[in-house]
């Protein structure tokens, strides 16, 4: 038995309560008010007067392993999660070779990444248009469901050779089968035809400036694609999730879907909450993402969506490009689209959400932990402080200021649009199943291979 002492848990809103948390066998044994010594323990973890959250979850990362490990691998990716206070990550199926489009590929990836993991992880599964045509998709999705994927990722537009976009008729077939399996369909939503045409126009006009990326990835493309996939989900009745929402128009579409009984959830990412196209023009390729950051009115609308619960949770879409070579071309079209975000998200949301008064600590607990755990069926093992669930905690000093130095990030991608910025709120300790995996003073602890696969119970 061990305990976490001298910490405060979030009761509701911004109300804190001093608590002692007992942990037995990696599970929460008891959460008792105040300084408590009811049980004898052989280890004490000192929270030093800080706030203890249920372990934070990043439900959308690309750790590139195996296959694209010159960008990121599971070791550096999960180290950055540990250092950022993330106790569970959910890795996308498409940015590894081979992609996770069969039980065999799932097993292969698991065998490679588990020995490198510092925090717990779950997998997204995948399916390709070819598998729909051949009929192989049923076997694939059944195999992946058995192995515990949280859902299946789709793209309405894709630059990935091994993981192409899914046209509407095939998406209908896949969604119908996911409905049977009771699995979430997550969609990268940007209309292919609009983006393809206007991106080509930009490049044909020899535009290389960052703003041309924003103009080519047409604003309306996001809402248009969301309307399309909602149209399918409405007919099929499956669970739908929109990843990395970037626009006010997209949010309006999702709100309509929620109002009309579609089983839809949506996430957004720090880049869309913190930055606009004006920053993209100033910062350039470092801030290149797909979809791109949008205008100020979009940024404000996303905050509003977060505040009133229309946006369900926050992910990072962590995707590290090789730096500097993939993030410093004078031609924005040649740069890699992605930011390694998992180490910074907690501090970002505390700084720009909590400090600004937009979010309470309770909101942050739900947006960064509980809501994704519930949607993807990790609940009750993750994302709560319920007795008997995994003892995952993130201890945060909500007042400590620190400066972002990209060279000190654990990710292979040593860059950030927040380089040099001061954030308020710092992770002090990250605890996975009762074991400290990160300590502010000691760094990421030597626990390579400690992280294990988390399955969905959908
Ligand atoms: Zn992504």
GROMACS .gro file of C-alpha atoms and ligand atoms in nm:
model
  459
    1UNK     CA    1   0.000   0.000   0.000
    2UNK     CA    2   0.117   0.352  -0.071
    3UNK     CA    3  -0.038   0.694  -0.040
    4UNK     CA    4  -0.032   1.037  -0.195
    5UNK     CA    5  -0.024   1.299   0.078
    6UNK     CA    6  -0.037   1.679   0.097
    7UNK     CA    7  -0.249   1.713  -0.216
    8UNK     CA    8  -0.575   1.875  -0.310
    9UNK     CA    9  -0.841   1.722  -0.533
   10UNK     CA   10  -1.096   1.915  -0.737
   11UNK     CA   11  -1.441   1.892  -0.582
   12UNK     CA   12  -1.636   2.110  -0.823
   13UNK     CA   13  -1.569   2.428  -1.014
   14UNK     CA   14  -1.248   2.569  -0.865
   15UNK     CA   15  -1.316   2.430  -0.519
   16UNK     CA   16  -1.033   2.219  -0.386
   17UNK     CA   17  -1.031   1.975  -0.099
   18UNK     CA   18  -0.730   1.839   0.083
   19UNK     CA   19  -0.719   1.463   0.041
   20UNK     CA   20  -0.512   1.154   0.103
   21UNK     CA   21  -0.518   0.893  -0.170
   22UNK     CA   22  -0.437   0.531  -0.088
   23UNK     CA   23  -0.315   0.306  -0.367
   24UNK     CA   24  -0.298  -0.071  -0.359
   25UNK     CA   25  -0.176  -0.291  -0.642
   26UNK     CA   26  -0.182   0.001  -0.885
   27UNK     CA   27  -0.551   0.071  -0.816
   28UNK     CA   28  -0.719   0.341  -0.612
   29UNK     CA   29  -0.789   0.190  -0.272
   30UNK     CA   30  -0.939   0.490  -0.097
   31UNK     CA   31  -0.968   0.869  -0.126
   32UNK     CA   32  -1.011   1.026   0.217
   33UNK     CA   33  -1.046   1.392   0.318
   34UNK     CA   34  -0.762   1.579   0.488
   35UNK     CA   35  -0.435   1.440   0.620
   36UNK     CA   36  -0.514   1.078   0.685
   37UNK     CA   37  -0.318   0.792   0.835
   38UNK     CA   38  -0.583   0.521   0.869
   39UNK     CA   39  -0.373   0.270   0.680
   40UNK     CA   40  -0.009   0.182   0.711
   41UNK     CA   41   0.187   0.234   0.393
   42UNK     CA   42   0.530   0.143   0.265
   43UNK     CA   43   0.563   0.442   0.032
   44UNK     CA   44   0.449   0.803   0.046
   45UNK     CA   45   0.426   1.029  -0.255
   46UNK     CA   46   0.433   1.395  -0.154
   47UNK     CA   47   0.207   1.621  -0.360
   48UNK     CA   48   0.361   1.923  -0.183
   49UNK     CA   49   0.036   2.115  -0.156
   50UNK     CA   50  -0.046   2.086  -0.524
   51UNK     CA   51  -0.356   1.979  -0.719
   52UNK     CA   52  -0.405   1.611  -0.799
   53UNK     CA   53  -0.602   1.544  -1.116
   54UNK     CA   54  -0.705   1.204  -1.247
   55UNK     CA   55  -0.435   1.112  -1.499
   56UNK     CA   56  -0.471   1.319  -1.814
   57UNK     CA   57  -0.542   1.150  -2.146
   58UNK     CA   58  -0.430   1.259  -2.492
   59UNK     CA   59  -0.674   1.074  -2.718
   60UNK     CA   60  -0.513   1.171  -3.050
   61UNK     CA   61  -0.140   1.135  -3.111
   62UNK     CA   62   0.085   1.017  -3.394
   63UNK     CA   63   0.390   0.845  -3.248
   64UNK     CA   64   0.500   0.708  -3.587
   65UNK     CA   65   0.620   0.370  -3.465
   66UNK     CA   66   0.708   0.147  -3.647
   67UNK     CA   67   0.791   0.304  -3.981
   68UNK     CA   68   0.838   0.678  -3.941
   69UNK     CA   69   1.064   0.671  -3.638
   70UNK     CA   70   1.298   0.939  -3.771
   71UNK     CA   71   1.012   1.174  -3.678
   72UNK     CA   72   0.904   1.024  -3.347
   73UNK     CA   73   0.902   0.683  -3.183
   74UNK     CA   74   0.712   0.532  -2.894
   75UNK     CA   75   0.995   0.596  -2.652
   76UNK     CA   76   1.028   0.968  -2.721
   77UNK     CA   77   0.653   1.006  -2.770
   78UNK     CA   78   0.557   0.846  -2.440
   79UNK     CA   79   0.842   1.023  -2.260
   80UNK     CA   80   0.696   1.354  -2.379
   81UNK     CA   81   0.355   1.238  -2.256
   82UNK     CA   82   0.498   1.147  -1.913
   83UNK     CA   83   0.675   1.483  -1.886
   84UNK     CA   84   0.354   1.658  -1.989
   85UNK     CA   85   0.137   1.489  -1.728
   86UNK     CA   86  -0.035   1.257  -1.975
   87UNK     CA   87  -0.087   0.908  -1.829
   88UNK     CA   88  -0.261   0.752  -2.132
   89UNK     CA   89  -0.221   0.830  -2.500
   90UNK     CA   90  -0.426   0.695  -2.789
   91UNK     CA   91  -0.218   0.646  -3.100
   92UNK     CA   92  -0.351   0.683  -3.454
   93UNK     CA   93  -0.342   0.384  -3.693
   94UNK     CA   94  -0.219   0.559  -4.006
   95UNK     CA   95   0.126   0.700  -3.927
   96UNK     CA   96   0.307   0.371  -3.889
   97UNK     CA   97   0.423   0.108  -4.136
   98UNK     CA   98   0.227  -0.105  -4.171
   99UNK     CA   99  -0.086   0.086  -4.069
  100UNK     CA  100  -0.311  -0.082  -3.811
  101UNK     CA  101  -0.553  -0.234  -4.063
  102UNK     CA  102  -0.556  -0.595  -3.945
  103UNK     CA  103  -0.522  -0.795  -3.627
  104UNK     CA  104  -0.181  -0.904  -3.745
  105UNK     CA  105  -0.063  -0.547  -3.791
  106UNK     CA  106  -0.204  -0.453  -3.450
  107UNK     CA  107  -0.009  -0.738  -3.286
  108UNK     CA  108   0.308  -0.644  -3.475
  109UNK     CA  109   0.286  -0.280  -3.366
  110UNK     CA  110   0.207  -0.375  -3.007
  111UNK     CA  111   0.512  -0.601  -2.995
  112UNK     CA  112   0.734  -0.317  -3.111
  113UNK     CA  113   0.595  -0.026  -2.910
  114UNK     CA  114   0.508  -0.181  -2.573
  115UNK     CA  115   0.873  -0.233  -2.466
  116UNK     CA  116   0.930   0.139  -2.536
  117UNK     CA  117   0.627   0.278  -2.351
  118UNK     CA  118   0.661   0.501  -2.043
  119UNK     CA  119   0.287   0.562  -2.007
  120UNK     CA  120  -0.022   0.357  -2.089
  121UNK     CA  121  -0.158   0.362  -2.439
  122UNK     CA  122  -0.451   0.256  -2.653
  123UNK     CA  123  -0.475   0.220  -3.030
  124UNK     CA  124  -0.703   0.355  -3.297
  125UNK     CA  125  -0.774   0.105  -3.572
  126UNK     CA  126  -0.797   0.159  -3.945
  127UNK     CA  127  -0.961   0.035  -4.260
  128UNK     CA  128  -0.883   0.114  -4.624
  129UNK     CA  129  -1.106   0.164  -4.930
  130UNK     CA  130  -0.950  -0.151  -5.082
  131UNK     CA  131  -1.064  -0.354  -4.785
  132UNK     CA  132  -1.417  -0.224  -4.835
  133UNK     CA  133  -1.407  -0.328  -5.202
  134UNK     CA  134  -1.271  -0.673  -5.128
  135UNK     CA  135  -1.504  -0.736  -4.836
  136UNK     CA  136  -1.204  -0.792  -4.611
  137UNK     CA  137  -1.311  -0.504  -4.386
  138UNK     CA  138  -1.548  -0.717  -4.176
  139UNK     CA  139  -1.270  -0.954  -4.068
  140UNK     CA  140  -1.033  -0.661  -4.014
  141UNK     CA  141  -1.269  -0.462  -3.798
  142UNK     CA  142  -1.375  -0.769  -3.598
  143UNK     CA  143  -1.010  -0.857  -3.530
  144UNK     CA  144  -0.934  -0.502  -3.424
  145UNK     CA  145  -1.241  -0.482  -3.202
  146UNK     CA  146  -1.134  -0.805  -3.028
  147UNK     CA  147  -0.796  -0.648  -2.957
  148UNK     CA  148  -0.953  -0.345  -2.793
  149UNK     CA  149  -0.920  -0.052  -3.034
  150UNK     CA  150  -1.105   0.261  -2.924
  151UNK     CA  151  -1.247   0.324  -3.270
  152UNK     CA  152  -1.159   0.358  -3.636
  153UNK     CA  153  -1.001   0.658  -3.805
  154UNK     CA  154  -1.116   0.791  -4.141
  155UNK     CA  155  -0.992   1.068  -4.365
  156UNK     CA  156  -1.202   1.266  -4.610
  157UNK     CA  157  -0.869   1.391  -4.745
  158UNK     CA  158  -0.530   1.227  -4.706
  159UNK     CA  159  -0.174   1.280  -4.815
  160UNK     CA  160  -0.076   0.933  -4.694
  161UNK     CA  161  -0.004   0.666  -4.956
  162UNK     CA  162  -0.069   0.377  -4.717
  163UNK     CA  163  -0.384   0.528  -4.573
  164UNK     CA  164  -0.593   0.696  -4.842
  165UNK     CA  165  -0.913   0.895  -4.804
  166UNK     CA  166  -1.244   0.713  -4.778
  167UNK     CA  167  -1.512   0.812  -5.032
  168UNK     CA  168  -1.871   0.855  -4.910
  169UNK     CA  169  -2.022   0.523  -5.036
  170UNK     CA  170  -1.744   0.321  -4.874
  171UNK     CA  171  -1.767   0.524  -4.557
  172UNK     CA  172  -2.135   0.425  -4.541
  173UNK     CA  173  -2.038   0.057  -4.559
  174UNK     CA  174  -1.772   0.096  -4.291
  175UNK     CA  175  -1.994   0.302  -4.059
  176UNK     CA  176  -2.269   0.038  -4.089
  177UNK     CA  177  -2.033  -0.232  -3.971
  178UNK     CA  178  -1.896  -0.012  -3.690
  179UNK     CA  179  -2.254   0.039  -3.576
  180UNK     CA  180  -2.279  -0.340  -3.539
  181UNK     CA  181  -1.952  -0.350  -3.347
  182UNK     CA  182  -2.052  -0.044  -3.139
  183UNK     CA  183  -1.726   0.137  -3.220
  184UNK     CA  184  -1.662   0.508  -3.275
  185UNK     CA  185  -1.581   0.634  -3.624
  186UNK     CA  186  -1.340   0.928  -3.599
  187UNK     CA  187  -1.304   1.151  -3.903
  188UNK     CA  188  -1.047   1.401  -4.024
  189UNK     CA  189  -1.296   1.633  -4.190
  190UNK     CA  190  -1.187   1.858  -4.474
  191UNK     CA  191  -1.359   1.832  -4.810
  192UNK     CA  192  -1.119   1.672  -5.056
  193UNK     CA  193  -1.240   1.847  -5.373
  194UNK     CA  194  -1.229   2.199  -5.235
  195UNK     CA  195  -0.890   2.160  -5.071
  196UNK     CA  196  -0.738   1.973  -5.363
  197UNK     CA  197  -0.845   2.230  -5.618
  198UNK     CA  198  -0.758   2.545  -5.426
  199UNK     CA  199  -0.430   2.406  -5.296
  200UNK     CA  200  -0.330   2.333  -5.656
  201UNK     CA  201  -0.430   2.685  -5.757
  202UNK     CA  202  -0.203   2.829  -5.488
  203UNK     CA  203   0.089   2.615  -5.591
  204UNK     CA  204   0.034   2.682  -5.962
  205UNK     CA  205   0.043   3.053  -5.883
  206UNK     CA  206   0.382   2.987  -5.722
  207UNK     CA  207   0.261   3.094  -5.382
  208UNK     CA  208   0.500   2.968  -5.113
  209UNK     CA  209   0.406   3.191  -4.823
  210UNK     CA  210   0.243   3.049  -4.506
  211UNK     CA  211  -0.085   3.226  -4.577
  212UNK     CA  212  -0.122   3.034  -4.903
  213UNK     CA  213  -0.149   2.713  -4.697
  214UNK     CA  214  -0.437   2.871  -4.506
  215UNK     CA  215  -0.605   2.987  -4.829
  216UNK     CA  216  -0.561   2.653  -5.006
  217UNK     CA  217  -0.714   2.455  -4.719
  218UNK     CA  218  -1.043   2.632  -4.788
  219UNK     CA  219  -1.232   2.747  -4.480
  220UNK     CA  220  -1.566   2.594  -4.579
  221UNK     CA  221  -1.403   2.255  -4.643
  222UNK     CA  222  -1.421   2.155  -4.278
  223UNK     CA  223  -1.789   2.225  -4.226
  224UNK     CA  224  -1.870   2.071  -4.564
  225UNK     CA  225  -1.696   1.745  -4.474
  226UNK     CA  226  -1.860   1.738  -4.132
  227UNK     CA  227  -2.202   1.778  -4.294
  228UNK     CA  228  -2.118   1.487  -4.527
  229UNK     CA  229  -2.009   1.245  -4.256
  230UNK     CA  230  -2.299   1.350  -4.034
  231UNK     CA  231  -2.526   1.272  -4.326
  232UNK     CA  232  -2.391   0.916  -4.323
  233UNK     CA  233  -2.400   0.884  -3.944
  234UNK     CA  234  -2.759   1.007  -3.938
  235UNK     CA  235  -2.864   0.731  -4.180
  236UNK     CA  236  -2.655   0.461  -4.017
  237UNK     CA  237  -2.695   0.561  -3.652
  238UNK     CA  238  -2.333   0.492  -3.555
  239UNK     CA  239  -2.107   0.678  -3.313
  240UNK     CA  240  -1.923   0.962  -3.486
  241UNK     CA  241  -1.633   1.171  -3.362
  242UNK     CA  242  -1.483   1.476  -3.533
  243UNK     CA  243  -1.111   1.517  -3.470
  244UNK     CA  244  -0.916   1.844  -3.441
  245UNK     CA  245  -1.201   2.086  -3.504
  246UNK     CA  246  -1.064   2.419  -3.625
  247UNK     CA  247  -1.351   2.639  -3.741
  248UNK     CA  248  -1.662   2.816  -3.619
  249UNK     CA  249  -1.851   2.684  -3.921
  250UNK     CA  250  -1.748   2.329  -3.832
  251UNK     CA  251  -1.863   2.381  -3.474
  252UNK     CA  252  -2.200   2.508  -3.595
  253UNK     CA  253  -2.241   2.188  -3.799
  254UNK     CA  254  -2.155   1.969  -3.499
  255UNK     CA  255  -2.400   2.162  -3.281
  256UNK     CA  256  -2.674   2.098  -3.535
  257UNK     CA  257  -2.590   1.728  -3.527
  258UNK     CA  258  -2.606   1.714  -3.149
  259UNK     CA  259  -2.937   1.898  -3.150
  260UNK     CA  260  -3.080   1.649  -3.397
  261UNK     CA  261  -2.988   1.333  -3.213
  262UNK     CA  262  -2.678   1.228  -3.402
  263UNK     CA  263  -2.437   1.044  -3.171
  264UNK     CA  264  -2.154   1.289  -3.238
  265UNK     CA  265  -1.866   1.416  -3.027
  266UNK     CA  266  -1.587   1.655  -3.117
  267UNK     CA  267  -1.239   1.748  -2.999
  268UNK     CA  268  -1.020   2.049  -3.065
  269UNK     CA  269  -0.648   2.108  -3.006
  270UNK     CA  270  -0.439   2.380  -2.840
  271UNK     CA  271  -0.318   2.510  -3.177
  272UNK     CA  272  -0.672   2.612  -3.273
  273UNK     CA  273  -0.739   2.767  -2.932
  274UNK     CA  274  -0.415   2.965  -2.911
  275UNK     CA  275  -0.327   3.072  -3.262
  276UNK     CA  276  -0.471   3.227  -3.578
  277UNK     CA  277  -0.362   3.280  -3.937
  278UNK     CA  278  -0.190   3.601  -3.821
  279UNK     CA  279   0.039   3.384  -3.609
  280UNK     CA  280   0.090   3.145  -3.901
  281UNK     CA  281   0.212   3.439  -4.111
  282UNK     CA  282   0.447   3.545  -3.831
  283UNK     CA  283   0.572   3.203  -3.714
  284UNK     CA  284   0.558   3.018  -4.047
  285UNK     CA  285   0.615   2.646  -4.096
  286UNK     CA  286   0.649   2.567  -3.724
  287UNK     CA  287   0.277   2.636  -3.694
  288UNK     CA  288   0.178   2.448  -4.010
  289UNK     CA  289  -0.095   2.197  -3.934
  290UNK     CA  290  -0.381   2.031  -4.122
  291UNK     CA  291  -0.636   2.172  -4.090
  292UNK     CA  292  -0.464   2.510  -4.059
  293UNK     CA  293  -0.517   2.755  -3.773
  294UNK     CA  294  -0.803   2.987  -3.866
  295UNK     CA  295  -0.921   3.340  -3.789
  296UNK     CA  296  -0.974   3.514  -3.458
  297UNK     CA  297  -1.351   3.464  -3.471
  298UNK     CA  298  -1.295   3.090  -3.509
  299UNK     CA  299  -1.054   3.080  -3.218
  300UNK     CA  300  -1.304   3.262  -2.998
  301UNK     CA  301  -1.590   3.038  -3.113
  302UNK     CA  302  -1.388   2.728  -3.020
  303UNK     CA  303  -1.330   2.864  -2.668
  304UNK     CA  304  -1.699   2.931  -2.641
  305UNK     CA  305  -1.769   2.576  -2.759
  306UNK     CA  306  -1.535   2.442  -2.492
  307UNK     CA  307  -1.685   2.658  -2.221
  308UNK     CA  308  -2.043   2.556  -2.285
  309UNK     CA  309  -1.974   2.189  -2.349
  310UNK     CA  310  -2.038   2.173  -2.724
  311UNK     CA  311  -1.677   2.058  -2.764
  312UNK     CA  312  -1.632   1.736  -2.570
  313UNK     CA  313  -1.261   1.714  -2.511
  314UNK     CA  314  -0.914   1.833  -2.601
  315UNK     CA  315  -0.646   1.635  -2.785
  316UNK     CA  316  -0.314   1.748  -2.927
  317UNK     CA  317  -0.290   1.571  -3.265
  318UNK     CA  318   0.077   1.537  -3.164
  319UNK     CA  319   0.272   1.495  -3.489
  320UNK     CA  320   0.641   1.575  -3.495
  321UNK     CA  321   0.815   1.662  -3.819
  322UNK     CA  322   1.188   1.617  -3.861
  323UNK     CA  323   1.334   1.936  -3.730
  324UNK     CA  324   1.469   2.154  -3.874
  325UNK     CA  325   1.467   1.988  -4.218
  326UNK     CA  326   1.092   1.930  -4.247
  327UNK     CA  327   0.988   2.254  -4.079
  328UNK     CA  328   1.202   2.523  -4.235
  329UNK     CA  329   1.155   2.523  -4.611
  330UNK     CA  330   1.099   2.863  -4.774
  331UNK     CA  331   0.807   2.691  -4.949
  332UNK     CA  332   0.525   2.626  -4.701
  333UNK     CA  333   0.387   2.350  -4.925
  334UNK     CA  334   0.705   2.146  -4.876
  335UNK     CA  335   0.695   2.163  -4.496
  336UNK     CA  336   0.555   1.893  -4.272
  337UNK     CA  337   0.211   1.960  -4.126
  338UNK     CA  338   0.216   1.889  -3.755
  339UNK     CA  339   0.325   1.995  -3.407
  340UNK     CA  340   0.450   1.778  -3.119
  341UNK     CA  341   0.201   1.890  -2.856
  342UNK     CA  342   0.151   1.628  -2.589
  343UNK     CA  343   0.412   1.765  -2.349
  344UNK     CA  344   0.261   2.114  -2.341
  345UNK     CA  345  -0.115   2.072  -2.353
  346UNK     CA  346  -0.177   2.066  -1.978
  347UNK     CA  347   0.017   2.386  -1.918
  348UNK     CA  348  -0.138   2.549  -2.225
  349UNK     CA  349  -0.492   2.480  -2.110
  350UNK     CA  350  -0.415   2.590  -1.754
  351UNK     CA  351  -0.261   2.912  -1.884
  352UNK     CA  352  -0.509   3.007  -2.151
  353UNK     CA  353  -0.819   2.835  -2.012
  354UNK     CA  354  -0.799   2.844  -1.634
  355UNK     CA  355  -0.592   3.161  -1.584
  356UNK     CA  356  -0.811   3.360  -1.819
  357UNK     CA  357  -1.119   3.250  -1.624
  358UNK     CA  358  -1.267   3.063  -1.920
  359UNK     CA  359  -1.243   2.719  -1.760
  360UNK     CA  360  -1.262   2.587  -1.408
  361UNK     CA  361  -1.032   2.317  -1.278
  362UNK     CA  362  -1.332   2.084  -1.294
  363UNK     CA  363  -1.379   2.169  -1.664
  364UNK     CA  364  -1.011   2.092  -1.724
  365UNK     CA  365  -1.039   1.760  -1.543
  366UNK     CA  366  -1.325   1.660  -1.773
  367UNK     CA  367  -1.179   1.801  -2.096
  368UNK     CA  368  -0.837   1.645  -2.048
  369UNK     CA  369  -0.931   1.319  -1.882
  370UNK     CA  370  -1.282   1.201  -1.807
  371UNK     CA  371  -1.470   1.281  -2.125
  372UNK     CA  372  -1.241   1.096  -2.365
  373UNK     CA  373  -1.218   0.800  -2.124
  374UNK     CA  374  -1.595   0.774  -2.118
  375UNK     CA  375  -1.647   0.823  -2.492
  376UNK     CA  376  -1.391   0.558  -2.583
  377UNK     CA  377  -1.490   0.314  -2.313
  378UNK     CA  378  -1.168   0.334  -2.112
  379UNK     CA  379  -1.396   0.416  -1.824
  380UNK     CA  380  -1.402   0.314  -1.540
  381UNK     CA  381  -1.037   0.208  -1.542
  382UNK     CA  382  -0.913   0.552  -1.652
  383UNK     CA  383  -1.021   0.913  -1.618
  384UNK     CA  384  -1.180   0.908  -1.274
  385UNK     CA  385  -1.091   0.885  -0.906
  386UNK     CA  386  -1.331   0.600  -0.839
  387UNK     CA  387  -1.227   0.327  -0.600
  388UNK     CA  388  -1.082   0.025  -0.779
  389UNK     CA  389  -0.985   0.210  -1.096
  390UNK     CA  390  -0.628   0.259  -1.217
  391UNK     CA  391  -0.427   0.489  -0.990
  392UNK     CA  392  -0.331   0.735  -1.263
  393UNK     CA  393  -0.272   1.090  -1.144
  394UNK     CA  394  -0.125   1.415  -1.265
  395UNK     CA  395  -0.002   1.644  -0.990
  396UNK     CA  396   0.010   2.004  -1.103
  397UNK     CA  397   0.139   2.325  -0.949
  398UNK     CA  398  -0.124   2.556  -1.093
  399UNK     CA  399   0.076   2.866  -1.000
  400UNK     CA  400   0.426   2.783  -1.117
  401UNK     CA  401   0.549   2.976  -1.418
  402UNK     CA  402   0.797   2.831  -1.661
  403UNK     CA  403   0.936   2.914  -2.000
  404UNK     CA  404   0.896   2.683  -2.301
  405UNK     CA  405   1.234   2.575  -2.435
  406UNK     CA  406   1.181   2.346  -2.736
  407UNK     CA  407   1.531   2.199  -2.698
  408UNK     CA  408   1.421   2.055  -2.365
  409UNK     CA  409   1.115   1.875  -2.505
  410UNK     CA  410   1.129   1.496  -2.484
  411UNK     CA  411   0.986   1.463  -2.836
  412UNK     CA  412   1.224   1.419  -3.129
  413UNK     CA  413   1.061   1.730  -3.275
  414UNK     CA  414   1.243   2.005  -3.087
  415UNK     CA  415   1.016   2.288  -3.197
  416UNK     CA  416   0.705   2.463  -3.075
  417UNK     CA  417   0.500   2.767  -3.175
  418UNK     CA  418   0.519   2.855  -2.804
  419UNK     CA  419   0.900   2.871  -2.795
  420UNK     CA  420   1.007   3.132  -2.542
  421UNK     CA  421   0.654   3.183  -2.405
  422UNK     CA  422   0.590   3.174  -2.032
  423UNK     CA  423   0.320   2.931  -1.921
  424UNK     CA  424   0.155   2.925  -1.580
  425UNK     CA  425   0.085   2.577  -1.447
  426UNK     CA  426   0.343   2.303  -1.432
  427UNK     CA  427   0.331   1.927  -1.400
  428UNK     CA  428   0.507   1.819  -1.080
  429UNK     CA  429   0.453   1.444  -1.096
  430UNK     CA  430   0.294   1.197  -1.335
  431UNK     CA  431   0.171   0.873  -1.180
  432UNK     CA  432   0.068   0.569  -1.384
  433UNK     CA  433  -0.098   0.278  -1.199
  434UNK     CA  434   0.056   0.396  -0.874
  435UNK     CA  435   0.411   0.442  -1.004
  436UNK     CA  436   0.573   0.781  -1.051
  437UNK     CA  437   0.691   0.798  -1.413
  438UNK     CA  438   0.784   1.168  -1.415
  439UNK     CA  439   0.906   1.398  -1.143
  440UNK     CA  440   0.978   1.764  -1.210
  441UNK     CA  441   1.310   1.749  -1.025
  442UNK     CA  442   1.428   1.415  -1.163
  443UNK     CA  443   1.277   1.423  -1.511
  444UNK     CA  444   1.128   1.118  -1.678
  445UNK     CA  445   1.211   0.819  -1.458
  446UNK     CA  446   1.376   0.507  -1.589
  447UNK     CA  447   1.062   0.304  -1.654
  448UNK     CA  448   1.087   0.217  -2.021
  449UNK     CA  449   0.843  -0.063  -2.100
  450UNK     CA  450   0.624   0.008  -1.798
  451UNK     CA  451   0.335   0.139  -2.011
  452UNK     CA  452   0.075  -0.116  -2.115
  453UNK     CA  453  -0.207  -0.145  -2.364
  454UNK     CA  454  -0.543  -0.011  -2.250
  455UNK     CA  455  -0.843  -0.167  -2.419
  456UNK     CA  456  -1.178  -0.017  -2.497
  457UNK     CA  457  -1.482  -0.178  -2.343
  458UNK     CA  458  -1.730  -0.044  -2.597
  459LIG    ZN1  459  -0.406   1.345  -3.643
   0.00000   0.00000   0.00000
